[in-house]
Coordinates of C-alpha atoms in Angstrom, one line a residue:
X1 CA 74.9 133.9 129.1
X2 CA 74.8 132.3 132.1
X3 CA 72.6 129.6 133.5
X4 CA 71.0 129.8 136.3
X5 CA 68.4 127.1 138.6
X6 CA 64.8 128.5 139.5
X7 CA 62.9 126.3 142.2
X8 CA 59.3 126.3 141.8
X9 CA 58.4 128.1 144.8
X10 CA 58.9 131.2 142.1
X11 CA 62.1 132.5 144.1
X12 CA 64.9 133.1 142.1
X13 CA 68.0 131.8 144.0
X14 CA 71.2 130.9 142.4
X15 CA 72.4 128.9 146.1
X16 CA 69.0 126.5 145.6
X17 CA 69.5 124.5 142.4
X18 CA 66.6 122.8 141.5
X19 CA 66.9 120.3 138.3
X20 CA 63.5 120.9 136.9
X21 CA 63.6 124.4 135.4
X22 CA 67.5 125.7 134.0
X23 CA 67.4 129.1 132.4
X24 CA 69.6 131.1 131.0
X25 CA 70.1 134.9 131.4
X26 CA 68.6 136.9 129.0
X27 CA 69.7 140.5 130.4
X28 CA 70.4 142.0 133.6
X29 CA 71.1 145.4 135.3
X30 CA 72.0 146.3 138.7
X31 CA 68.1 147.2 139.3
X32 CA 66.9 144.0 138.0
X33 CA 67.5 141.0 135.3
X34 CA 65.1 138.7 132.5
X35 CA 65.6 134.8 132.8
X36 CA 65.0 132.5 129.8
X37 CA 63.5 129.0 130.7
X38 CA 63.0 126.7 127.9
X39 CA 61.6 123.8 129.8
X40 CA 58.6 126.1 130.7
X41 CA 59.0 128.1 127.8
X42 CA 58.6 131.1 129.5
X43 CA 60.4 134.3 130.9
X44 CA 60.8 135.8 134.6
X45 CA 61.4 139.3 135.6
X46 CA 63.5 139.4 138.6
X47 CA 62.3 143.2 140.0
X48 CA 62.0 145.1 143.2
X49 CA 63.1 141.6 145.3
X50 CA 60.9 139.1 143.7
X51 CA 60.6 137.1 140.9
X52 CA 57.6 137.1 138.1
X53 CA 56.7 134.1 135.4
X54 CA 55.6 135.6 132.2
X55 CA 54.3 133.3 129.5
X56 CA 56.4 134.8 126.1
X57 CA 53.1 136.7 124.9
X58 CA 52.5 138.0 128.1
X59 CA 55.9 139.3 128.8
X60 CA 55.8 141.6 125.1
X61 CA 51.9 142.7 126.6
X62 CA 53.7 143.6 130.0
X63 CA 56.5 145.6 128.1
X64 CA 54.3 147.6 125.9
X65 CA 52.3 148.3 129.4
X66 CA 55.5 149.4 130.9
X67 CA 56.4 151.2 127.8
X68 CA 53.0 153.8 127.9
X69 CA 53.5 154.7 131.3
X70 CA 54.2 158.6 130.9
X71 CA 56.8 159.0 132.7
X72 CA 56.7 162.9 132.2
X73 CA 53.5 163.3 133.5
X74 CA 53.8 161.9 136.7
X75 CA 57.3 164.0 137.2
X76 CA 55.1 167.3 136.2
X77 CA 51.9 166.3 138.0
X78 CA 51.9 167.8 141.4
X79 CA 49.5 165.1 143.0
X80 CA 50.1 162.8 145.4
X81 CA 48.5 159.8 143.0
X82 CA 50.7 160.3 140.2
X83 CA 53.9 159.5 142.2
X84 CA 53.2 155.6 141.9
X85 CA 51.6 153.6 139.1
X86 CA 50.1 150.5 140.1
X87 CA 50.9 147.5 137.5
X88 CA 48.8 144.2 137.7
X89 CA 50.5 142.3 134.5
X90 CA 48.2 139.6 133.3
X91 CA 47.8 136.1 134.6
X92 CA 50.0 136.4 137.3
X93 CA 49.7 137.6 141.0
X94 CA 52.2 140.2 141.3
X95 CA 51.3 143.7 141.6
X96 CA 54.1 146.6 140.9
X97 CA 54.3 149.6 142.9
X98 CA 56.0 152.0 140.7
X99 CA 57.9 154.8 141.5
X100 CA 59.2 157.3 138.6
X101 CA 62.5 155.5 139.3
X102 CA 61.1 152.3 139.3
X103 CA 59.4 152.9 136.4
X104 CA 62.5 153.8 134.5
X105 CA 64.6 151.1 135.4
X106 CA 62.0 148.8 134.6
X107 CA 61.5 150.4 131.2
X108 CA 65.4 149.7 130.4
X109 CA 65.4 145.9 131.9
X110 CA 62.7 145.1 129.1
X111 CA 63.7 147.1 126.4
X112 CA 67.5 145.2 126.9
X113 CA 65.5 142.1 127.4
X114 CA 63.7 142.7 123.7
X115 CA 66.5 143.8 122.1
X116 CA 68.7 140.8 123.3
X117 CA 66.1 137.9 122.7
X118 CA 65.8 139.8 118.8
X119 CA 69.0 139.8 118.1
X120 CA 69.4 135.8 119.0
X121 CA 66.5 134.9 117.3
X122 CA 68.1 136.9 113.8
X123 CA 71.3 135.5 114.9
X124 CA 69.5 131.9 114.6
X125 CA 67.7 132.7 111.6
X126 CA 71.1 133.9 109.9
X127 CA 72.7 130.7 111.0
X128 CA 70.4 128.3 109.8
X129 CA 69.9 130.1 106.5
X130 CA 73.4 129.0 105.9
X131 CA 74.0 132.6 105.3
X132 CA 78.1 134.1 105.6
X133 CA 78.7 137.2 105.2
X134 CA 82.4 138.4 104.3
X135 CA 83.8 141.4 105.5

């Protein structure tokens, strides 16, 4: 994974390094990518040119949000409203404009993201267990 420098201003920069918040990469696509910061114990969502803080509880609550967005329904539904779904994730001050593109990308940054931080934290349990498995 690679590590990367976040300045508080909450714009995710790799030229600006800033000492006081390292993370790591959790996962990343060409649409978008999840940061890891231990010091703040916390993840960001880099999306649609900007960068968003999620406290770990409230990332999993923003994924399942993402997640029930029926993404058939607004393809099928001939109105103008259901071409966008509007996103306010909780305790921040970002609001997502979603397209059914957008919607879609973001659905496979967060599912990667999940799958990615469960498989280190089982790689972690296995490892401290002491556990070796022989092939």
């Amino acid at each position: 994974m690679d590590k990367v420098y976040i300045c508080l201003n909450f714009k995710l920069n790799r030229e600006m390094v800033c000492p006081l918040a390292q993370v790591e990469e959790v996962f990343k696509t060409t649409q978008g990518a999840v940061y890891q910061c231990s010091r703040k114990n916390c993840y960001w969502l880099e999306f649609q040119h900007s960068t968003t803080a999620f406290k770990i509880s409230d990332f999993f609550l923003f994924k399942k949000r993402i997640d029930a967005i029926d993404v058939a329904s607004m393809i099928g539904d001939a109105s103008r409203s259901a071409d966008f779904e509007i996103v306010m994730p909780f305790r921040t001050e970002r609001c997502f404009l979603l397209s059914v593109a957008d919607v879609l990308a973001l659905k496979e940054i967060l599912s990667g993201a999940k799958f990615a931080i469960e498989l280190n934290s089982e790689v972690k349990k296995i490892l401290r267990g002491g556990n070796v498995f022989a092939l």
